[in-house]
PDB file of C-alpha atoms in Angstrom:
ATOM      1  CA  MET A   1      35.690 -36.252  16.878  1.00 83.00           C
ATOM      2  CA  THR A   2      34.649 -33.375  16.886  1.00 93.00           C
ATOM      3  CA  GLY A   3      30.937 -31.277  17.545  1.00 95.00           C
ATOM      4  CA  ALA A   4      30.748 -30.712  14.158  1.00 96.00           C
ATOM      5  CA  ASP A   5      31.358 -35.002  13.040  1.00 97.00           C
ATOM      6  CA  LEU A   6      28.431 -36.026  15.671  1.00 98.00           C
ATOM      7  CA  VAL A   7      26.554 -32.942  14.047  1.00 98.00           C
ATOM      8  CA  ALA A   8      26.880 -34.590  10.431  1.00 98.00           C
ATOM      9  CA  ARG A   9      26.147 -38.181  11.469  1.00 98.00           C
ATOM     10  CA  ALA A  10      22.850 -37.378  12.981  1.00 98.00           C
ATOM     11  CA  GLU A  11      21.960 -35.547   9.555  1.00 98.00           C
ATOM     12  CA  ALA A  12      22.874 -38.373   8.118  1.00 98.00           C
ATOM     13  CA  LEU A  13      21.035 -40.941  10.195  1.00 98.00           C
ATOM     14  CA  ALA A  14      18.081 -38.779  10.588  1.00 98.00           C
ATOM     15  CA  PRO A  15      16.270 -40.417   7.017  1.00 97.00           C
ATOM     16  CA  VAL A  16      16.982 -43.924   8.670  1.00 98.00           C
ATOM     17  CA  LEU A  17      15.031 -42.906  11.681  1.00 98.00           C
ATOM     18  CA  ALA A  18      12.534 -41.756  10.362  1.00 97.00           C
ATOM     19  CA  GLU A  19      12.055 -45.077   8.358  1.00 97.00           C
ATOM     20  CA  ARG A  20      12.178 -46.881  10.746  1.00 97.00           C
ATOM     21  CA  ALA A  21       9.429 -45.249  13.265  1.00 96.00           C
ATOM     22  CA  ASN A  22       6.597 -47.364  12.511  1.00 96.00           C
ATOM     23  CA  GLU A  23       8.911 -50.581  13.160  1.00 97.00           C
ATOM     24  CA  ALA A  24       9.707 -48.532  16.597  1.00 97.00           C
ATOM     25  CA  ALA A  25       6.198 -47.550  17.288  1.00 97.00           C
ATOM     26  CA  SER A  26       4.783 -51.241  16.641  1.00 97.00           C
ATOM     27  CA  LEU A  27       8.129 -52.904  19.499  1.00 97.00           C
ATOM     28  CA  ARG A  28       6.757 -49.874  21.400  1.00 97.00           C
ATOM     29  CA  ARG A  29      10.695 -49.229  22.176  1.00 98.00           C
ATOM     30  CA  LEU A  30      13.795 -48.586  19.439  1.00 98.00           C
ATOM     31  CA  PRO A  31      15.157 -51.280  17.299  1.00 98.00           C
ATOM     32  CA  ASP A  32      18.058 -52.855  18.124  1.00 98.00           C
ATOM     33  CA  ALA A  33      19.194 -51.147  14.504  1.00 98.00           C
ATOM     34  CA  THR A  34      18.478 -48.310  16.282  1.00 98.00           C
ATOM     35  CA  ILE A  35      20.851 -48.882  19.294  1.00 98.00           C
ATOM     36  CA  VAL A  36      23.703 -50.223  17.708  1.00 98.00           C
ATOM     37  CA  ALA A  37      23.703 -46.752  15.461  1.00 98.00           C
ATOM     38  CA  PHE A  38      23.927 -44.081  18.083  1.00 98.00           C
ATOM     39  CA  GLN A  39      26.152 -46.448  19.697  1.00 98.00           C
ATOM     40  CA  GLU A  40      28.587 -46.385  16.557  1.00 98.00           C
ATOM     41  CA  ALA A  41      27.907 -43.102  15.279  1.00 98.00           C
ATOM     42  CA  GLY A  42      29.174 -42.354  19.578  1.00 98.00           C
ATOM     43  CA  PHE A  43      26.781 -40.294  20.680  1.00 98.00           C
ATOM     44  CA  PHE A  44      26.121 -41.998  24.075  1.00 98.00           C
ATOM     45  CA  ARG A  45      29.273 -40.849  24.798  1.00 98.00           C
ATOM     46  CA  MET A  46      29.138 -37.009  24.135  1.00 98.00           C
ATOM     47  CA  LEU A  47      28.845 -36.628  27.387  1.00 98.00           C
ATOM     48  CA  GLN A  48      30.865 -39.353  28.446  1.00 98.00           C
ATOM     49  CA  PRO A  49      34.702 -38.517  30.508  1.00 98.00           C
ATOM     50  CA  SER A  50      37.796 -38.439  28.317  1.00 97.00           C
ATOM     51  CA  ARG A  51      39.410 -41.065  30.931  1.00 96.00           C
ATOM     52  CA  TRP A  52      36.467 -43.744  29.661  1.00 97.00           C
ATOM     53  CA  GLY A  53      36.110 -42.983  25.853  1.00 97.00           C
ATOM     54  CA  GLY A  54      34.011 -40.521  26.602  1.00 97.00           C
ATOM     55  CA  TYR A  55      33.987 -36.711  24.152  1.00 98.00           C
ATOM     56  CA  GLU A  56      33.534 -34.978  26.758  1.00 97.00           C
ATOM     57  CA  VAL A  57      31.853 -31.809  24.214  1.00 97.00           C
ATOM     58  CA  HIS A  58      29.368 -28.960  24.956  1.00 97.00           C
ATOM     59  CA  PRO A  59      26.052 -29.513  25.917  1.00 97.00           C
ATOM     60  CA  LYS A  60      25.589 -27.838  22.785  1.00 97.00           C
ATOM     61  CA  VAL A  61      26.610 -30.702  20.260  1.00 98.00           C
ATOM     62  CA  PHE A  62      24.492 -33.196  23.001  1.00 98.00           C
ATOM     63  CA  PHE A  63      21.291 -31.304  22.413  1.00 98.00           C
ATOM     64  CA  ASP A  64      22.143 -30.314  18.714  1.00 98.00           C
ATOM     65  CA  VAL A  65      22.716 -34.250  17.635  1.00 98.00           C
ATOM     66  CA  GLN A  66      19.566 -35.050  19.701  1.00 98.00           C
ATOM     67  CA  ARG A  67      17.104 -32.340  18.687  1.00 98.00           C
ATOM     68  CA  ILE A  68      18.590 -33.192  15.156  1.00 98.00           C
ATOM     69  CA  VAL A  69      17.447 -37.452  15.818  1.00 98.00           C
ATOM     70  CA  ALA A  70      13.737 -35.679  17.152  1.00 98.00           C
ATOM     71  CA  ALA A  71      13.360 -34.146  13.643  1.00 98.00           C
ATOM     72  CA  ALA A  72      13.440 -37.423  12.475  1.00 98.00           C
ATOM     73  CA  CYS A  73      11.557 -39.458  15.167  1.00 98.00           C
ATOM     74  CA  PRO A  74      11.251 -37.921  18.460  1.00 98.00           C
ATOM     75  CA  SER A  75      10.669 -41.606  20.945  1.00 98.00           C
ATOM     76  CA  SER A  76      15.034 -41.797  19.087  1.00 98.00           C
ATOM     77  CA  ALA A  77      15.168 -38.063  20.421  1.00 98.00           C
ATOM     78  CA  TRP A  78      13.619 -38.853  23.478  1.00 98.00           C
ATOM     79  CA  VAL A  79      15.787 -41.907  24.540  1.00 98.00           C
ATOM     80  CA  LEU A  80      18.421 -40.687  23.869  1.00 98.00           C
ATOM     81  CA  GLY A  81      18.545 -37.550  25.657  1.00 98.00           C
ATOM     82  CA  VAL A  82      17.849 -39.300  28.657  1.00 97.00           C
ATOM     83  CA  VAL A  83      19.849 -42.422  28.164  1.00 98.00           C
ATOM     84  CA  GLY A  84      22.877 -40.238  26.511  1.00 98.00           C
ATOM     85  CA  VAL A  85      23.078 -37.974  29.865  1.00 98.00           C
ATOM     86  CA  HIS A  86      23.608 -40.788  32.754  1.00 98.00           C
ATOM     87  CA  SER A  87      26.884 -40.937  31.604  1.00 98.00           C
ATOM     88  CA  TRP A  88      27.485 -37.009  32.918  1.00 98.00           C
ATOM     89  CA  GLN A  89      25.793 -38.570  36.146  1.00 98.00           C
ATOM     90  CA  LEU A  90      27.773 -41.336  36.609  1.00 98.00           C
ATOM     91  CA  ALA A  91      30.920 -39.382  36.078  1.00 98.00           C
ATOM     92  CA  LEU A  92      30.018 -37.785  39.555  1.00 98.00           C
ATOM     93  CA  PHE A  93      29.610 -40.878  41.309  1.00 98.00           C
ATOM     94  CA  ALA A  94      32.737 -42.341  43.537  1.00 98.00           C
ATOM     95  CA  GLU A  95      35.473 -43.405  41.133  1.00 97.00           C
ATOM     96  CA  GLN A  96      34.590 -47.263  42.414  1.00 98.00           C
ATOM     97  CA  ALA A  97      31.291 -46.567  40.704  1.00 98.00           C
ATOM     98  CA  GLN A  98      32.273 -45.640  37.479  1.00 98.00           C
ATOM     99  CA  GLU A  99      34.860 -48.772  37.891  1.00 98.00           C
ATOM    100  CA  ASP A 100      31.889 -51.059  38.375  1.00 98.00           C
ATOM    101  CA  VAL A 101      30.750 -49.754  35.555  1.00 98.00           C
ATOM    102  CA  TRP A 102      32.565 -49.182  32.623  1.00 98.00           C
ATOM    103  CA  GLY A 103      36.111 -50.888  33.746  1.00 96.00           C
ATOM    104  CA  ASP A 104      35.021 -54.109  31.261  1.00 95.00           C
ATOM    105  CA  ASP A 105      32.699 -52.632  28.859  1.00 96.00           C
ATOM    106  CA  ARG A 106      32.614 -48.920  28.379  1.00 97.00           C
ATOM    107  CA  SER A 107      29.775 -48.468  26.268  1.00 97.00           C
ATOM    108  CA  VAL A 108      26.904 -49.848  28.988  1.00 97.00           C
ATOM    109  CA  LEU A 109      23.699 -47.659  28.980  1.00 98.00           C
ATOM    110  CA  ILE A 110      21.953 -47.084  32.049  1.00 98.00           C
ATOM    111  CA  SER A 111      18.288 -46.064  32.193  1.00 98.00           C
ATOM    112  CA  SER A 112      16.283 -44.169  34.956  1.00 98.00           C
ATOM    113  CA  SER A 113      13.515 -43.394  37.046  1.00 98.00           C
ATOM    114  CA  TYR A 114      14.367 -40.441  39.649  1.00 97.00           C
ATOM    115  CA  ALA A 115      10.539 -40.076  41.473  1.00 96.00           C
ATOM    116  CA  PRO A 116      11.745 -40.982  44.860  1.00 97.00           C
ATOM    117  CA  THR A 117       8.456 -44.106  45.281  1.00 96.00           C
ATOM    118  CA  GLY A 118      10.396 -46.601  46.275  1.00 96.00           C
ATOM    119  CA  LYS A 119      11.847 -47.891  50.220  1.00 97.00           C
ATOM    120  CA  VAL A 120      14.866 -46.976  51.339  1.00 97.00           C
ATOM    121  CA  GLU A 121      16.172 -48.687  54.052  1.00 96.00           C
ATOM    122  CA  ARG A 122      19.583 -48.823  55.719  1.00 96.00           C
ATOM    123  CA  ALA A 123      22.394 -51.432  55.899  1.00 97.00           C
ATOM    124  CA  ASP A 124      25.585 -52.048  57.387  1.00 97.00           C
ATOM    125  CA  GLY A 125      28.533 -50.642  53.974  1.00 97.00           C
ATOM    126  CA  GLY A 126      25.408 -49.008  52.151  1.00 97.00           C
ATOM    127  CA  TYR A 127      21.085 -49.648  51.957  1.00 98.00           C
ATOM    128  CA  LEU A 128      18.319 -51.468  51.163  1.00 98.00           C
ATOM    129  CA  VAL A 129      16.130 -50.537  47.803  1.00 98.00           C
ATOM    130  CA  SER A 130      12.968 -52.170  47.217  1.00 98.00           C
ATOM    131  CA  GLY A 131       9.633 -51.007  45.068  1.00 98.00           C
ATOM    132  CA  ARG A 132       8.830 -49.565  41.942  1.00 98.00           C
ATOM    133  CA  TRP A 133       9.645 -46.591  39.653  1.00 98.00           C
ATOM    134  CA  SER A 134       7.883 -46.003  36.472  1.00 98.00           C
ATOM    135  CA  PHE A 135       8.693 -44.397  32.875  1.00 97.00           C
ATOM    136  CA  SER A 136      12.474 -45.590  32.571  1.00 98.00           C
ATOM    137  CA  SER A 137      13.108 -45.044  29.141  1.00 98.00           C
ATOM    138  CA  GLY A 138      14.542 -46.975  27.268  1.00 98.00           C
ATOM    139  CA  CYS A 139      15.098 -49.433  29.542  1.00 98.00           C
ATOM    140  CA  ASP A 140      14.805 -52.808  27.561  1.00 98.00           C
ATOM    141  CA  HIS A 141      18.690 -51.379  26.074  1.00 98.00           C
ATOM    142  CA  CYS A 142      20.094 -50.731  29.429  1.00 98.00           C
ATOM    143  CA  GLN A 143      22.530 -53.026  31.634  1.00 98.00           C
ATOM    144  CA  TRP A 144      21.798 -50.619  35.319  1.00 98.00           C
ATOM    145  CA  ALA A 145      19.239 -47.833  36.205  1.00 98.00           C
ATOM    146  CA  PHE A 146      19.518 -45.165  38.341  1.00 98.00           C
ATOM    147  CA  LEU A 147      16.529 -44.953  40.491  1.00 98.00           C
ATOM    148  CA  GLY A 148      15.593 -42.385  43.247  1.00 98.00           C
ATOM    149  CA  GLY A 149      14.443 -42.507  46.837  1.00 98.00           C
ATOM    150  CA  PHE A 150      15.226 -40.795  50.195  1.00 97.00           C
ATOM    151  CA  VAL A 151      17.627 -41.878  52.688  1.00 96.00           C
ATOM    152  CA  PRO A 152      16.368 -42.213  56.276  1.00 93.00           C
ATOM    153  CA  PRO A 153      17.293 -39.405  58.509  1.00 90.00           C
ATOM    154  CA  GLU A 154      20.019 -39.988  61.453  1.00 85.00           C
ATOM    155  CA  SER A 155      17.658 -37.353  63.813  1.00 84.00           C
ATOM    156  CA  GLU A 156      14.850 -35.919  62.814  1.00 82.00           C
ATOM    157  CA  SER A 157      16.480 -32.230  62.592  1.00 84.00           C
ATOM    158  CA  ALA A 158      18.439 -33.777  59.544  1.00 87.00           C
ATOM    159  CA  PRO A 159      17.789 -32.434  56.450  1.00 87.00           C
ATOM    160  CA  PRO A 160      16.432 -34.376  53.378  1.00 87.00           C
ATOM    161  CA  ASP A 161      18.438 -36.135  51.866  1.00 94.00           C
ATOM    162  CA  MET A 162      17.462 -37.349  48.309  1.00 96.00           C
ATOM    163  CA  ARG A 163      20.173 -39.888  46.538  1.00 98.00           C
ATOM    164  CA  THR A 164      20.054 -41.628  43.044  1.00 98.00           C
ATOM    165  CA  PHE A 165      20.641 -45.215  43.459  1.00 98.00           C
ATOM    166  CA  LEU A 166      22.802 -47.420  40.733  1.00 98.00           C
ATOM    167  CA  LEU A 167      21.556 -50.642  40.721  1.00 98.00           C
ATOM    168  CA  PRO A 168      22.700 -53.692  37.771  1.00 98.00           C
ATOM    169  CA  ARG A 169      19.672 -55.364  35.723  1.00 98.00           C
ATOM    170  CA  SER A 170      20.429 -58.687  37.886  1.00 98.00           C
ATOM    171  CA  ASP A 171      18.444 -56.879  40.984  1.00 98.00           C
ATOM    172  CA  TYR A 172      15.535 -55.345  39.329  1.00 98.00           C
ATOM    173  CA  ARG A 173      12.842 -56.148  36.547  1.00 98.00           C
ATOM    174  CA  ILE A 174      11.548 -54.301  33.991  1.00 98.00           C
ATOM    175  CA  GLU A 175       7.480 -54.923  33.575  1.00 98.00           C
ATOM    176  CA  ASP A 176       6.535 -54.382  29.910  1.00 96.00           C
ATOM    177  CA  ASN A 177       3.129 -52.218  31.137  1.00 96.00           C
ATOM    178  CA  TRP A 178       4.116 -49.199  28.108  1.00 97.00           C
ATOM    179  CA  HIS A 179       0.935 -49.050  26.165  1.00 96.00           C
ATOM    180  CA  THR A 180       0.774 -45.086  25.230  1.00 94.00           C
ATOM    181  CA  ALA A 181      -0.333 -43.075  21.746  1.00 91.00           C
ATOM    182  CA  ALA A 182       2.496 -40.943  21.759  1.00 91.00           C
ATOM    183  CA  LEU A 183       6.499 -41.567  22.547  1.00 96.00           C
ATOM    184  CA  THR A 184       5.045 -44.950  22.169  1.00 97.00           C
ATOM    185  CA  ALA A 185       8.625 -46.456  20.760  1.00 98.00           C
ATOM    186  CA  THR A 186      10.278 -45.059  23.802  1.00 98.00           C
ATOM    187  CA  GLY A 187       9.927 -47.832  26.224  1.00 98.00           C
ATOM    188  CA  SER A 188       9.235 -46.432  29.403  1.00 98.00           C
ATOM    189  CA  LYS A 189       8.143 -49.198  31.286  1.00 98.00           C
ATOM    190  CA  ASP A 190       8.066 -50.716  35.229  1.00 98.00           C
ATOM    191  CA  VAL A 191      11.782 -51.371  36.847  1.00 98.00           C
ATOM    192  CA  VAL A 192      10.874 -53.365  39.809  1.00 98.00           C
ATOM    193  CA  VAL A 193      13.207 -53.827  42.930  1.00 98.00           C
ATOM    194  CA  GLU A 194      13.070 -56.238  45.810  1.00 97.00           C
ATOM    195  CA  ARG A 195      15.582 -55.882  48.579  1.00 96.00           C
ATOM    196  CA  ALA A 196      18.572 -55.165  46.576  1.00 98.00           C
ATOM    197  CA  PHE A 197      21.434 -54.335  48.342  1.00 98.00           C
ATOM    198  CA  VAL A 198      22.999 -50.911  47.156  1.00 98.00           C
ATOM    199  CA  PRO A 199      26.224 -50.233  48.542  1.00 98.00           C
ATOM    200  CA  GLU A 200      27.483 -46.690  49.226  1.00 98.00           C
ATOM    201  CA  HIS A 201      29.874 -46.284  46.221  1.00 98.00           C
ATOM    202  CA  HIS A 202      26.908 -46.270  44.333  1.00 98.00           C
ATOM    203  CA  THR A 203      24.960 -43.586  45.400  1.00 98.00           C
ATOM    204  CA  HIS A 204      24.843 -39.928  44.357  1.00 98.00           C
ATOM    205  CA  ARG A 205      23.517 -37.391  46.416  1.00 97.00           C
ATOM    206  CA  LEU A 206      21.517 -34.662  45.090  1.00 95.00           C
ATOM    207  CA  ILE A 207      22.134 -31.864  47.320  1.00 95.00           C
ATOM    208  CA  ASP A 208      26.449 -32.575  45.879  1.00 96.00           C
ATOM    209  CA  GLY A 209      25.212 -32.137  42.229  1.00 94.00           C
ATOM    210  CA  TYR A 210      23.422 -29.015  43.054  1.00 93.00           C
ATOM    211  CA  LYS A 211      26.623 -27.509  44.833  1.00 93.00           C
ATOM    212  CA  ARG A 212      28.695 -28.885  42.408  1.00 94.00           C
ATOM    213  CA  ASN A 213      30.535 -30.766  44.903  1.00 94.00           C
ATOM    214  CA  SER A 214      30.351 -34.378  43.977  1.00 97.00           C
ATOM    215  CA  PRO A 215      33.023 -36.891  44.804  1.00 97.00           C
ATOM    216  CA  GLY A 216      33.542 -37.241  40.851  1.00 97.00           C
ATOM    217  CA  ASN A 217      35.092 -33.469  40.474  1.00 97.00           C
ATOM    218  CA  ALA A 218      38.244 -34.913  41.440  1.00 95.00           C
ATOM    219  CA  LEU A 219      38.495 -37.349  39.272  1.00 95.00           C
ATOM    220  CA  ASN A 220      36.575 -35.531  36.088  1.00 97.00           C
ATOM    221  CA  THR A 221      37.541 -31.872  36.109  1.00 96.00           C
ATOM    222  CA  ALA A 222      36.735 -30.823  32.802  1.00 97.00           C
ATOM    223  CA  PRO A 223      34.051 -27.810  32.886  1.00 97.00           C
ATOM    224  CA  LEU A 224      31.257 -30.193  31.935  1.00 97.00           C
ATOM    225  CA  TYR A 225      30.819 -31.391  35.150  1.00 97.00           C
ATOM    226  CA  ARG A 226      30.749 -27.974  37.068  1.00 96.00           C
ATOM    227  CA  LEU A 227      27.192 -27.259  35.813  1.00 96.00           C
ATOM    228  CA  PRO A 228      24.536 -27.850  37.982  1.00 92.00           C
ATOM    229  CA  PHE A 229      22.462 -31.337  37.903  1.00 88.00           C
ATOM    230  CA  GLY A 230      19.123 -29.942  37.174  1.00 87.00           C
ATOM    231  CA  GLN A 231      20.244 -27.781  34.330  1.00 93.00           C
ATOM    232  CA  ILE A 232      21.740 -30.841  32.000  1.00 93.00           C
ATOM    233  CA  PHE A 233      18.918 -33.269  32.778  1.00 93.00           C
ATOM    234  CA  VAL A 234      16.409 -30.607  31.999  1.00 94.00           C
ATOM    235  CA  ARG A 235      17.582 -30.086  28.979  1.00 95.00           C
ATOM    236  CA  SER A 236      18.001 -33.773  28.107  1.00 95.00           C
ATOM    237  CA  VAL A 237      14.137 -34.047  28.136  1.00 94.00           C
ATOM    238  CA  SER A 238      12.485 -30.699  26.670  1.00 95.00           C
ATOM    239  CA  THR A 239      14.544 -30.328  23.954  1.00 97.00           C
ATOM    240  CA  SER A 240      13.539 -33.244  21.957  1.00 97.00           C
ATOM    241  CA  ALA A 241      10.032 -30.377  21.854  1.00 96.00           C
ATOM    242  CA  ILE A 242      11.904 -28.658  19.848  1.00 97.00           C
ATOM    243  CA  GLY A 243      13.425 -31.441  16.905  1.00 97.00           C
ATOM    244  CA  ALA A 244       9.985 -32.337  17.100  1.00 97.00           C
ATOM    245  CA  ALA A 245       8.227 -28.814  16.562  1.00 97.00           C
ATOM    246  CA  GLU A 246      11.058 -28.350  13.502  1.00 97.00           C
ATOM    247  CA  GLY A 247      10.365 -31.727  12.328  1.00 97.00           C
ATOM    248  CA  ALA A 248       6.952 -31.206  12.291  1.00 97.00           C
ATOM    249  CA  LEU A 249       7.376 -27.991  10.247  1.00 97.00           C
ATOM    250  CA  HIS A 250       8.798 -29.379   7.741  1.00 95.00           C
ATOM    251  CA  VAL A 251       6.604 -31.337   6.943  1.00 94.00           C
ATOM    252  CA  PHE A 252       3.690 -29.203   7.054  1.00 93.00           C
ATOM    253  CA  THR A 253       5.879 -26.913   4.734  1.00 93.00           C
ATOM    254  CA  GLU A 254       7.248 -29.434   2.458  1.00 92.00           C
ATOM    255  CA  GLU A 255       2.759 -30.912   2.335  1.00 91.00           C
ATOM    256  CA  ALA A 256       1.672 -27.410   2.060  1.00 90.00           C
ATOM    257  CA  ARG A 257       3.854 -26.899  -1.327  1.00 90.00           C
ATOM    258  CA  ARG A 258       2.103 -29.879  -3.160  1.00 88.00           C
ATOM    259  CA  LYS A 259      -1.296 -28.905  -1.757  1.00 88.00           C
ATOM    260  CA  ILE A 260      -3.878 -27.258  -3.784  1.00 88.00           C
ATOM    261  CA  GLY A 261      -6.790 -25.191  -2.654  1.00 81.00           C
ATOM    262  CA  ALA A 262      -9.676 -26.972  -3.303  1.00 76.00           C
ATOM    263  CA  SER A 263     -11.698 -23.805  -3.530  1.00 76.00           C
ATOM    264  CA  ASP A 264      -9.431 -21.210  -4.987  1.00 78.00           C
ATOM    265  CA  GLY A 265      -6.847 -23.533  -7.098  1.00 79.00           C
ATOM    266  CA  ALA A 266      -4.142 -21.899  -5.396  1.00 80.00           C
ATOM    267  CA  LYS A 267      -1.267 -23.236  -4.475  1.00 85.00           C
ATOM    268  CA  VAL A 268      -1.580 -23.487  -0.249  1.00 85.00           C
ATOM    269  CA  ALA A 269       1.926 -22.539   0.255  1.00 87.00           C
ATOM    270  CA  LEU A 270       0.993 -18.733  -1.019  1.00 88.00           C
ATOM    271  CA  ASP A 271      -1.861 -18.438   0.818  1.00 89.00           C
ATOM    272  CA  PRO A 272      -0.706 -15.031   3.433  1.00 91.00           C
ATOM    273  CA  ALA A 273      -2.495 -17.062   6.738  1.00 90.00           C
ATOM    274  CA  THR A 274      -0.671 -20.681   5.797  1.00 90.00           C
ATOM    275  CA  GLN A 275       2.638 -18.006   5.479  1.00 93.00           C
ATOM    276  CA  ILE A 276       2.198 -16.299   8.976  1.00 95.00           C
ATOM    277  CA  VAL A 277       1.577 -19.779  10.693  1.00 94.00           C
ATOM    278  CA  CYS A 278       5.103 -21.149   8.786  1.00 95.00           C
ATOM    279  CA  ALA A 279       6.612 -17.281  10.373  1.00 96.00           C
ATOM    280  CA  ARG A 280       5.325 -17.561  13.452  1.00 97.00           C
ATOM    281  CA  ALA A 281       6.197 -21.346  14.008  1.00 96.00           C
ATOM    282  CA  SER A 282       9.553 -20.897  12.374  1.00 96.00           C
ATOM    283  CA  SER A 283      10.500 -17.910  15.040  1.00 97.00           C
ATOM    284  CA  ALA A 284       8.946 -19.765  18.087  1.00 96.00           C
ATOM    285  CA  ILE A 285      11.448 -22.632  17.579  1.00 97.00           C
ATOM    286  CA  ASP A 286      14.553 -20.160  17.216  1.00 97.00           C
ATOM    287  CA  GLU A 287      13.854 -18.478  19.783  1.00 96.00           C
ATOM    288  CA  ALA A 288      13.198 -21.863  22.471  1.00 96.00           C
ATOM    289  CA  ARG A 289      16.896 -22.585  19.661  1.00 96.00           C
ATOM    290  CA  ALA A 290      18.941 -19.494  20.654  1.00 96.00           C
ATOM    291  CA  LEU A 291      18.035 -19.750  24.338  1.00 96.00           C
ATOM    292  CA  LEU A 292      19.715 -23.424  24.722  1.00 97.00           C
ATOM    293  CA  TYR A 293      22.858 -22.023  22.686  1.00 97.00           C
ATOM    294  CA  ARG A 294      22.690 -18.659  25.551  1.00 97.00           C
ATOM    295  CA  ASN A 295      21.958 -20.380  28.025  1.00 97.00           C
ATOM    296  CA  PHE A 296      24.649 -23.235  28.060  1.00 97.00           C
ATOM    297  CA  ASP A 297      26.915 -21.000  26.717  1.00 97.00           C
ATOM    298  CA  GLU A 298      26.720 -19.071  29.714  1.00 97.00           C
ATOM    299  CA  MET A 299      26.646 -21.429  31.612  1.00 97.00           C
ATOM    300  CA  MET A 300      30.088 -23.341  30.092  1.00 97.00           C
ATOM    301  CA  GLY A 301      31.684 -19.892  30.328  1.00 97.00           C
ATOM    302  CA  LEU A 302      31.129 -19.608  34.164  1.00 97.00           C
ATOM    303  CA  ALA A 303      32.341 -23.253  34.296  1.00 96.00           C
ATOM    304  CA  GLU A 304      35.596 -22.561  32.458  1.00 96.00           C
ATOM    305  CA  ARG A 305      36.600 -19.590  34.933  1.00 96.00           C
ATOM    306  CA  GLY A 306      35.755 -21.497  37.716  1.00 94.00           C
ATOM    307  CA  GLU A 307      33.314 -19.342  39.071  1.00 95.00           C
ATOM    308  CA  ASP A 308      29.701 -19.832  40.324  1.00 93.00           C
ATOM    309  CA  ILE A 309      26.614 -19.816  38.859  1.00 94.00           C
ATOM    310  CA  PRO A 310      24.225 -17.807  40.616  1.00 95.00           C
ATOM    311  CA  ILE A 311      20.761 -19.037  41.621  1.00 94.00           C
ATOM    312  CA  ASP A 312      18.897 -16.711  39.878  1.00 96.00           C
ATOM    313  CA  ARG A 313      20.479 -17.485  36.849  1.00 96.00           C
ATOM    314  CA  ARG A 314      20.016 -20.741  37.545  1.00 96.00           C
ATOM    315  CA  VAL A 315      16.261 -20.089  38.188  1.00 95.00           C
ATOM    316  CA  ARG A 316      16.016 -18.059  35.034  1.00 96.00           C
ATOM    317  CA  PHE A 317      17.558 -21.225  32.613  1.00 96.00           C
ATOM    318  CA  ARG A 318      14.923 -23.547  34.611  1.00 94.00           C
ATOM    319  CA  TYR A 319      12.569 -21.178  33.788  1.00 94.00           C
ATOM    320  CA  ASP A 320      13.367 -21.056  29.893  1.00 94.00           C
ATOM    321  CA  SER A 321      13.864 -24.962  29.873  1.00 93.00           C
ATOM    322  CA  SER A 322      10.203 -25.759  30.197  1.00 87.00           C
ATOM    323  CA  ASN A 323       8.760 -22.117  28.638  1.00 77.00           C
TER     324      ASN A 323
END
C-alpha cells in the first residue's frame, strides 16, 4: 500500500461521502457504511505500526487523505483524523497494551477525550478511574477509549503526572448528548466511567510522548514514532479545516460559473470582485497546506536522522497548526 494508493482511494470515495452527508447529520454520527469504507480503504491503518498490520506512512499522506475527505464531508474527516491518530499513540504504549488491543483484531478502533476531567486514584498495580469526559468523537464505532487524567502525586514536591488511560468499552458507557449545529455527524458524545481499574501498562505518560521516550519506542522504531506527541495530534484536528475550506471554495466557484447577475445579466464568475475573493481564498488554502507539508518534512527529516527537534521549532509548528 503506497501513499499514492491511499490518496487515490480517498479521491474515489469523496463523492460517496458527499452524498452520504445528510444521512450522517441525521444520525448524529457517521453511518456504519462510512466506517466500513474507511476500514476497507486502509485509512485507519495509515499510522499503525507495521508489526500490527499497519502502513507507517509519512504523516503527509495521512493528512492528505484527511484533507480530501474533509472537502467532501468535514464530519467524516474529523472522525477519521481523531480516531486514526490513536493508532499512532497506541504504538507508544507498553507492548502488553498493544497486544491487548490489537492481539485478536487489528482493525479495532479507539476514541478519546484527553481533558483531565475525571478522578484518578492509585491502586495496586494501577489506578481507579471515575468521571465524565466530553467530546469523544466517533465513540459509537470504537471498542476502546483514551481518557486523560492526572495521577495523584506521591509527594508534595512531585511534578504533575498527566497520562492517557486506555479503557475497554466494557468499562465505560456512552451518553448520547451530542446535539449541535456543526460537525453534527462526528457523534462527539460523553464517556462516563464508574471506578474502573486501569492497569499500569494501560497508561501513557504525556511527558514521555513529548520527550520521545515512550515504552513503545523500543518496539516500534520507525521515525514516525519519534515525532513529538503534540505535533501530530493538533494536525489531526486542524487539517479537517483545510479540507473543508477547499470544499467550500469548490462549491462557491462551481455555483459562480452557473450564476447570472440579476443587475447586469453578466456571469458572476467574470465579476472582478468574485475573482479576487476566490484568489485570496485559494492563496490562503495553499499557504496552510504548504506549511503543513514543510513542517512535517522538517520533523520527519530530523527523526530519520536521529536528531532532536528543537523546542523553538516545535513552538513554531504548533503556532502554524492553529494559524
